XYZ file of C-alpha atoms in Angstrom:
561
model
C -158.177 -138.138 155.395
C -161.852 -137.806 156.302
C -164.452 -135.747 154.374
C -164.231 -132.757 156.715
C -160.426 -132.479 156.395
C -160.538 -132.752 152.603
C -163.305 -130.133 152.485
C -161.401 -127.651 154.654
C -158.263 -128.214 152.554
C -159.851 -127.866 149.090
C -162.216 -125.022 150.007
C -159.382 -123.208 151.835
C -157.014 -123.510 148.868
C -159.661 -122.310 146.388
C -160.580 -119.320 148.574
C -156.910 -118.402 148.981
C -156.630 -118.441 145.171
C -159.688 -116.171 144.749
C -158.465 -113.638 147.319
C -154.936 -113.670 145.870
C -156.328 -112.892 142.413
C -158.489 -110.070 143.854
C -155.401 -108.435 145.406
C -153.329 -108.925 142.238
C -156.016 -107.374 139.999
C -157.169 -104.556 142.289
C -159.169 -101.912 140.386
C -157.520 -98.486 140.303
C -160.117 -96.590 138.239
C -163.866 -96.577 137.635
C -163.302 -98.152 134.215
C -161.428 -101.060 135.796
C -164.062 -101.324 138.545
C -167.024 -101.382 136.115
C -165.691 -103.173 133.001
C -162.178 -104.407 133.910
C -160.662 -101.657 131.755
C -162.362 -103.049 128.628
C -159.311 -105.195 127.873
C -160.285 -108.770 128.813
C -159.516 -111.448 126.192
C -162.506 -113.285 124.633
C -161.370 -116.650 126.057
C -161.036 -115.301 129.614
C -164.302 -113.398 129.270
C -166.032 -116.557 128.010
C -164.866 -118.466 131.097
C -165.837 -115.603 133.422
C -169.264 -115.336 131.769
C -169.800 -119.083 132.167
C -168.889 -118.884 135.869
C -171.067 -115.784 136.297
C -173.964 -117.621 134.714
C -173.558 -121.069 136.332
C -174.808 -120.148 139.764
C -175.748 -122.328 142.715
C -179.003 -122.936 140.807
C -177.071 -124.501 137.893
C -174.482 -126.391 139.952
C -176.587 -127.548 142.895
C -180.250 -127.374 141.918
C -180.594 -128.047 138.191
C -179.575 -131.732 138.180
C -181.675 -132.268 141.310
C -184.655 -130.655 139.619
C -184.210 -132.916 136.567
C -183.828 -135.931 138.901
C -187.347 -135.453 140.209
C -188.994 -133.817 137.160
C -187.468 -136.111 134.526
C -188.388 -135.072 130.980
C -190.074 -131.879 132.203
C -186.736 -130.656 133.612
C -185.391 -130.357 130.065
C -186.960 -126.875 129.814
C -184.156 -125.541 132.028
C -181.463 -127.011 129.798
C -183.041 -125.687 126.611
C -183.977 -122.295 128.006
C -180.753 -121.425 129.778
C -178.430 -122.527 126.981
C -180.705 -121.155 124.227
C -180.543 -117.741 125.849
C -176.873 -117.519 125.018
C -177.626 -117.913 121.329
C -179.886 -114.846 121.618
C -177.134 -113.010 123.489
C -174.462 -113.809 120.922
C -176.595 -112.952 117.887
C -178.892 -110.135 118.993
C -177.367 -108.306 121.935
C -173.682 -108.721 122.773
C -171.979 -107.111 119.728
C -174.408 -104.177 119.544
C -174.251 -103.372 123.248
C -170.457 -103.530 123.108
C -170.427 -101.126 120.174
C -172.729 -98.744 122.039
C -169.940 -98.638 124.617
C -171.773 -98.066 127.898
C -170.980 -99.717 131.222
C -174.407 -100.972 132.342
C -177.879 -101.824 131.035
C -179.487 -98.748 132.704
C -176.658 -96.735 131.062
C -177.767 -98.051 127.656
C -181.473 -97.525 128.390
C -180.908 -93.968 129.679
C -178.840 -92.882 126.642
C -180.775 -94.770 123.965
C -184.109 -93.495 125.256
C -182.655 -90.014 126.041
C -184.356 -90.002 129.437
C -183.242 -90.069 133.071
C -186.702 -91.421 133.973
C -186.073 -94.423 131.710
C -182.656 -94.831 133.349
C -184.188 -94.816 136.851
C -186.884 -97.356 135.857
C -184.095 -99.565 134.415
C -182.122 -99.209 137.687
C -185.189 -100.346 139.661
C -185.572 -103.364 137.340
C -181.860 -104.212 137.673
C -181.950 -103.962 141.473
C -185.117 -106.049 141.729
C -183.721 -108.801 139.470
C -180.298 -108.788 141.142
C -181.523 -108.849 144.745
C -184.036 -111.581 143.935
C -181.275 -113.668 142.396
C -178.506 -112.948 144.923
C -180.674 -113.966 147.891
C -180.726 -117.526 146.536
C -176.966 -117.527 145.953
C -176.164 -116.522 149.534
C -178.567 -119.135 150.868
C -176.864 -121.719 148.644
C -173.487 -120.770 150.127
C -174.959 -121.186 153.617
C -176.336 -124.664 152.827
C -172.989 -125.869 151.451
C -171.020 -124.498 154.412
C -173.492 -125.902 156.950
C -173.178 -129.422 155.490
C -169.484 -129.687 154.741
C -167.905 -127.382 157.306
C -170.373 -128.455 160.014
C -171.276 -124.908 161.036
C -174.793 -123.416 161.416
C -176.283 -122.127 158.165
C -176.204 -118.556 159.514
C -172.434 -118.749 159.992
C -172.128 -120.299 156.525
C -173.797 -117.230 155.014
C -171.583 -114.876 157.062
C -168.380 -116.627 155.870
C -169.597 -116.378 152.256
C -170.393 -112.674 152.769
C -166.840 -111.988 153.957
C -165.265 -113.711 150.940
C -167.528 -111.966 148.408
C -167.083 -108.629 150.190
C -163.311 -108.888 149.906
C -162.924 -109.547 146.207
C -166.057 -107.778 144.889
C -165.494 -104.533 146.814
C -161.704 -104.491 146.395
C -161.344 -105.695 142.820
C -164.550 -104.563 141.135
C -165.108 -106.052 137.669
C -161.374 -106.494 137.112
C -160.964 -108.612 140.256
C -164.227 -110.475 139.657
C -163.355 -111.325 136.030
C -160.095 -113.113 136.795
C -161.500 -114.652 139.985
C -164.367 -116.069 137.917
C -161.916 -117.633 135.461
C -160.421 -119.554 138.417
C -163.910 -120.353 139.753
C -164.990 -121.780 136.403
C -162.006 -124.138 136.407
C -162.813 -125.243 139.966
C -166.545 -125.727 139.450
C -166.312 -127.579 136.120
C -163.615 -129.923 137.465
C -165.708 -130.512 140.597
C -168.800 -131.282 138.513
C -167.153 -133.553 135.945
C -164.961 -135.737 138.192
C -167.811 -137.422 140.141
C -169.928 -137.606 136.961
C -167.147 -139.528 135.179
C -166.610 -141.851 138.163
C -170.330 -142.660 138.542
C -170.802 -143.130 134.782
C -168.010 -145.724 134.814
C -169.502 -147.421 137.890
C -172.967 -147.814 136.367
C -172.403 -148.148 132.615
C -168.665 -148.675 132.135
C -168.511 -145.550 129.934
C -166.258 -142.688 131.153
C -168.226 -140.067 129.176
C -171.328 -139.161 131.255
C -173.247 -137.852 128.228
C -172.837 -141.269 126.550
C -173.318 -143.135 129.828
C -176.827 -141.650 130.079
C -177.779 -143.603 126.940
C -175.740 -146.651 127.968
C -176.681 -149.928 129.633
C -176.207 -151.267 133.158
C -174.324 -154.451 134.032
C -177.425 -156.588 133.351
C -177.638 -155.205 129.795
C -180.785 -153.132 130.409
C -180.483 -149.477 129.248
C -180.165 -147.092 132.216
C -183.168 -144.926 131.245
C -185.364 -147.989 130.627
C -184.398 -149.383 134.036
C -185.083 -146.020 135.689
C -188.496 -145.813 133.996
C -189.296 -149.281 135.352
C -188.113 -148.524 138.887
C -190.200 -145.325 139.092
C -193.264 -146.945 137.475
C -193.104 -149.839 139.971
C -193.191 -147.297 142.811
C -196.195 -145.522 141.258
C -194.386 -142.470 139.859
C -194.585 -141.123 136.297
C -191.891 -142.658 134.081
C -188.654 -140.661 134.022
C -188.742 -140.120 130.245
C -192.435 -139.085 130.205
C -193.598 -135.499 130.636
C -196.381 -134.184 132.855
C -196.462 -130.540 131.729
C -198.518 -129.373 128.763
C -196.623 -128.533 125.587
C -197.781 -124.903 125.681
C -196.570 -124.380 129.237
C -193.204 -126.001 128.435
C -192.827 -123.690 125.438
C -193.588 -120.586 127.537
C -191.203 -121.632 130.344
C -188.418 -122.301 127.812
C -189.035 -118.927 126.139
C -189.068 -117.098 129.494
C -185.780 -118.715 130.492
C -184.207 -117.932 127.095
C -185.118 -114.259 126.988
C -184.541 -114.019 130.746
C -180.982 -115.204 130.196
C -180.488 -112.614 127.473
C -181.902 -109.897 129.736
C -180.030 -110.615 132.969
C -178.002 -107.472 133.798
C -175.047 -109.282 135.427
C -174.573 -111.393 132.272
C -175.000 -108.540 129.768
C -172.418 -106.336 131.506
C -169.735 -108.962 130.824
C -169.744 -108.026 127.129
C -168.601 -104.482 127.928
C -165.285 -105.845 129.238
C -163.773 -106.928 125.886
C -161.787 -104.611 123.545
C -163.793 -104.978 120.288
C -167.256 -105.815 118.945
C -165.905 -108.993 117.331
C -164.559 -110.071 120.732
C -168.013 -109.664 122.309
C -169.527 -112.164 119.878
C -166.513 -114.478 120.193
C -166.637 -114.473 123.997
C -170.380 -115.319 123.843
C -169.457 -118.323 121.691
C -166.753 -119.429 124.147
C -169.206 -119.016 127.038
C -171.739 -121.238 125.277
C -169.121 -123.994 124.866
C -168.005 -123.734 128.509
C -171.604 -123.764 129.741
C -172.497 -126.701 127.470
C -169.866 -128.881 129.175
C -171.841 -128.704 132.433
C -175.307 -128.530 130.916
C -174.897 -131.612 128.729
C -173.580 -133.472 131.778
C -176.441 -132.428 134.094
C -179.052 -134.895 132.690
C -176.598 -137.762 133.253
C -175.817 -136.590 136.815
C -179.574 -136.338 137.453
C -180.343 -139.854 136.189
C -177.345 -141.412 137.981
C -178.253 -139.624 141.217
C -181.948 -140.580 141.399
C -181.217 -144.172 140.340
C -178.550 -144.636 143.030
C -180.627 -142.849 145.689
C -183.723 -145.010 145.131
C -181.666 -148.208 144.892
C -179.868 -147.543 148.172
C -182.953 -146.540 150.225
C -186.273 -147.875 148.892
C -187.555 -151.008 150.650
C -184.445 -151.060 152.857
C -184.567 -151.835 156.584
C -184.149 -148.675 158.672
C -181.157 -150.217 160.452
C -179.533 -151.084 157.099
C -179.701 -147.628 155.501
C -176.362 -146.349 154.117
C -174.267 -143.808 156.075
C -175.010 -140.937 153.670
C -178.686 -140.930 154.722
C -177.836 -140.346 158.385
C -175.300 -137.650 157.431
C -177.811 -135.668 155.378
C -180.620 -136.180 157.907
C -178.680 -133.853 160.238
C -179.269 -131.008 157.772
C -183.029 -131.794 157.574
C -182.648 -132.076 153.789
C -183.566 -135.784 154.026
C -186.437 -136.895 156.242
C -187.557 -140.450 157.035
C -190.875 -141.224 158.740
C -191.821 -144.904 159.160
C -195.574 -144.260 158.933
C -196.699 -147.885 158.719
C -194.240 -149.091 161.377
C -192.867 -151.976 159.298
C -189.226 -150.953 159.833
C -188.713 -150.366 156.079
C -188.467 -147.209 153.967
C -191.329 -146.772 151.481
C -190.688 -144.200 148.710
C -194.136 -143.458 147.215
C -195.836 -140.689 145.175
C -198.682 -140.318 147.712
C -197.512 -137.739 150.318
C -199.695 -139.380 152.991
C -197.976 -142.753 152.555
C -194.490 -141.622 151.500
C -191.838 -142.253 154.161
C -188.775 -140.767 152.420
C -188.480 -137.054 151.567
C -185.336 -136.000 149.672
C -184.666 -132.302 149.024
C -183.832 -131.963 145.324
C -180.991 -129.550 146.132
C -178.867 -132.333 147.623
C -178.652 -134.609 144.571
C -175.394 -133.168 143.183
C -173.845 -132.603 146.623
C -174.786 -136.071 147.893
C -174.050 -138.051 144.703
C -170.367 -138.788 145.560
C -171.392 -140.093 148.998
C -174.282 -142.142 147.563
C -171.894 -143.716 145.028
C -169.259 -144.251 147.786
C -166.603 -142.261 145.935
C -163.323 -141.253 147.670
C -163.541 -138.532 150.341
C -161.472 -136.078 148.272
C -164.193 -136.116 145.583
C -166.799 -135.111 148.201
C -164.574 -132.210 149.292
C -164.012 -131.214 145.661
C -167.771 -131.004 145.030
C -168.100 -128.718 148.079
C -165.419 -126.400 146.650
C -167.143 -126.427 143.241
C -170.573 -125.643 144.696
C -169.188 -122.666 146.604
C -167.301 -121.440 143.519
C -170.588 -121.520 141.563
C -172.575 -119.642 144.212
C -169.892 -117.061 145.000
C -169.031 -116.245 141.373
C -172.632 -115.355 140.526
C -173.149 -113.512 143.821
C -170.106 -111.342 143.048
C -171.379 -110.481 139.565
C -174.813 -109.580 140.890
C -173.372 -107.438 143.681
C -171.307 -105.505 141.136
C -174.477 -104.809 139.112
C -176.133 -103.512 142.282
C -173.175 -101.262 143.165
C -172.821 -99.842 139.638
C -176.578 -99.265 139.410
C -176.398 -97.152 142.555
C -173.086 -95.323 142.010
C -173.158 -94.799 138.252
C -176.781 -94.872 137.165
C -178.333 -93.095 140.147
C -175.613 -90.788 141.499
C -174.287 -89.683 138.097
C -177.840 -89.097 136.901
C -178.495 -86.551 139.624
C -174.878 -85.373 140.180
C -173.169 -85.532 136.757
C -170.143 -83.531 137.963
C -169.103 -86.139 140.560
C -165.353 -86.933 140.493
C -164.073 -90.365 139.424
C -162.473 -90.930 142.843
C -165.725 -90.199 144.667
C -167.730 -92.330 142.225
C -165.376 -95.273 142.848
C -165.758 -94.787 146.614
C -169.577 -94.750 146.292
C -169.429 -97.909 144.139
C -167.411 -99.692 146.839
C -169.730 -98.545 149.637
C -172.714 -99.650 147.527
C -171.143 -103.084 147.014
C -170.479 -103.346 150.760
C -174.086 -102.413 151.561
C -175.342 -104.888 148.979
C -173.221 -107.690 150.507
C -174.713 -107.025 153.944
C -178.275 -106.894 152.604
C -177.735 -110.064 150.540
C -176.365 -111.777 153.648
C -179.491 -110.780 155.567
C -181.641 -112.367 152.842
C -179.475 -115.482 153.035
C -179.890 -115.805 156.823
C -183.584 -114.788 156.762
C -184.716 -115.897 153.298
C -187.912 -114.307 151.975
C -190.602 -116.647 150.717
C -189.502 -116.435 147.100
C -185.942 -117.779 147.527
C -187.096 -121.295 146.602
C -188.666 -119.830 143.449
C -185.823 -117.407 142.757
C -185.078 -118.830 139.305
C -188.614 -118.326 137.998
C -188.896 -114.903 139.603
C -185.541 -113.472 138.461
C -185.801 -114.835 134.918
C -189.418 -113.794 134.546
C -188.549 -110.260 135.626
C -185.554 -110.046 133.274
C -187.626 -111.371 130.364
C -190.528 -109.012 131.014
C -188.530 -105.842 131.717
C -185.132 -105.604 129.973
C -185.230 -107.853 126.919
C -187.891 -105.974 124.870
C -186.472 -102.474 125.464
C -182.929 -103.615 124.607
C -184.000 -105.432 121.422
C -186.250 -102.581 120.268
C -183.595 -100.058 121.296
C -181.108 -101.721 118.931
C -183.344 -102.646 115.989
C -186.006 -99.914 115.881
C -185.494 -96.205 115.389
C -189.167 -95.446 116.133
C -189.372 -96.657 119.770
C -189.189 -93.625 122.062
C -188.732 -92.964 125.786
C -192.488 -92.968 126.519
C -192.850 -96.406 124.938
C -189.814 -97.845 126.735
C -190.861 -96.570 130.181
C -194.435 -97.816 129.730
C -193.241 -101.194 128.438
C -190.849 -101.801 131.337
C -193.441 -100.833 133.946
C -196.242 -102.914 132.357
C -194.028 -105.997 131.938
C -192.528 -105.742 135.429
C -195.805 -105.095 137.284
C -197.740 -107.813 135.414
C -195.059 -110.455 136.003
C -194.578 -109.598 139.695
C -198.352 -109.611 140.246
C -198.905 -112.999 138.544
C -196.015 -114.769 140.267
C -196.858 -113.213 143.661
C -200.516 -114.245 143.390
C -199.866 -117.926 142.699
C -196.719 -118.306 144.807
C -197.611 -116.337 147.924
C -201.184 -114.977 147.961
C -203.092 -118.052 146.765
C -200.643 -120.985 146.612
C -203.574 -123.456 146.853
C -204.687 -122.290 143.399
C -201.233 -122.816 141.855
C -202.218 -125.502 139.347
C -203.008 -125.761 135.635
C -206.790 -125.425 136.119
C -206.385 -121.924 137.598
C -203.441 -120.608 135.543
C -204.102 -118.046 132.823
C -204.294 -120.049 129.549
C -202.552 -122.904 131.383
C -199.310 -120.896 131.772
C -197.467 -121.540 135.054
C -195.761 -118.772 137.092
C -192.419 -120.087 135.791
C -193.476 -119.293 132.217
C -195.443 -116.077 132.735
C -192.361 -113.937 132.016
C -192.991 -114.729 128.326
C -196.423 -113.091 128.523
C -194.935 -110.136 130.418
C -192.386 -109.795 127.619
C -195.120 -109.762 124.941
C -197.061 -107.120 126.903
C -193.850 -105.072 127.143
C -193.287 -105.321 123.373
C -196.923 -104.348 122.667
C -196.846 -101.415 125.124
C -193.571 -100.115 123.666
C -194.925 -100.284 120.135
C -198.372 -98.743 120.639
C -197.290 -95.955 123.021
C -194.417 -95.026 120.665
C -196.897 -94.875 117.760
C -199.030 -92.205 119.442
C -196.156 -90.111 120.846
C -193.385 -88.105 119.089
C -190.469 -90.063 117.531
C -186.985 -89.974 119.080
C -184.731 -87.002 118.210
C -182.735 -87.226 114.962
C -179.386 -87.671 116.768
C -180.761 -90.741 118.624
C -182.034 -92.265 115.369
C -178.606 -91.671 113.782
C -176.951 -93.324 116.793
C -179.142 -96.428 116.397
C -178.234 -96.695 112.716
C -174.540 -96.370 113.616
C -174.745 -99.175 116.228
C -176.012 -101.618 113.606
C -173.126 -100.999 111.189
C -170.942 -104.103 111.749
C -167.550 -102.418 111.437
C -165.236 -101.753 114.359
C -165.933 -100.067 117.654
C -164.230 -97.434 119.646
C -163.105 -97.728 123.215
C -165.769 -97.903 125.923
C -167.130 -94.392 126.360
C -167.541 -92.526 129.603
C -170.084 -89.772 130.021
């Protein structure tokens, strides 16, 4: 069978599985809609968390980013996986013991203020919409390449699938769908990685293949360094970023991970506090399988891509180049008219432009793997994008129905609240689809933006809310606003207002927009602390509640209010 047939078959089967699970696990109450009834096993929750976390950015873009950034791309590996250590140790068990459904729920109750709750809702919506726009665009790109439909139709098809199982099943449907999606995406990621590792190094373990040698006995990374140096690029294993900037980017990604609302809410779905910590541990293992493989996929991909295109006659280019040229994600311009492709670091002389987002998707074709592997990667990429999109859309719907409506109408019935949650999810799907079809300027920078916002807004108020009895509502509100506004302003200035100045000589203390969330976080911490010092302390019952959360013994069922 050809690639298109395999793609239709594998994507169709996986979607049928997701929809079947959504029908089977349909939510019948608000508790099932928000937190899957609070009865998900740690193993299943760990898989669902891993799928929720490993978005299109992880599956499609991360290896491509490392392919072209080399050593500098390691910040994404360290930051994103390190964030789960923070989650497991500092947040997950305490939030589960607090027993609320959402992050704004926690902020509103801990800081005894509806204003704090509303500010937290605004932060959650901003982070979630920023992130989900990239996911829907990722779905559109995958559909447009493999199903040979326009990108707009690709986004619409993805919207329909997400709408069905996010609106119908709520958190219960999403949880068990994400377990299936994790299995699909990890299988789709590992199979081509194992094949290509065996092709190049003879080792079936990609992580070991990365440090292995090619057929001529030269280590793969040494050969790749030489190939790139000969073309005039920086060596693959050498870094270009300053150590301070790398540290700040890693920190922003770590605390951004720990502050992402769609990830945090997963720890409300397990029965006990112990299970929250255990499921965070499982999630880290499941995520590590992909993240330790990504550097190998990146190195294999860029090595094969350069080998099969650089200095080749235009007429002798492999079939995969022509296929991807149709999507405009690869562009060839024979500037010197010699009939050969020159891949060079100078943009004025470079004749080959490869979009970094295609490295994972194109790797099976570049390595001439069987057609079914190409179709499998398509199914995996869509599983990654759709699983995260569903989690984000649920955060948006619960933020609207629970944290806004119940704040101003506390006597609303459960049936009406569930209906509002579903309508909110439906509205969010449509709006996310619009962003996917008409992407705003920041979609390409969605990772830096969403993580910076999460780091600068949620992380400090959650940490201080758990470990300090002195931080009050005035401090929390001020901290969230200061962190959020500073981070948005800095990223917006360098990304959109003055992109020509977006370089180390103009950055504040040499910190790039990708790492500025760390500074926003520090400003948030400082604002929380100093404002709380000069304003009255929290009420006694709130201070007692904080002390109770930190006692590591048992936890009741998830509370409603």
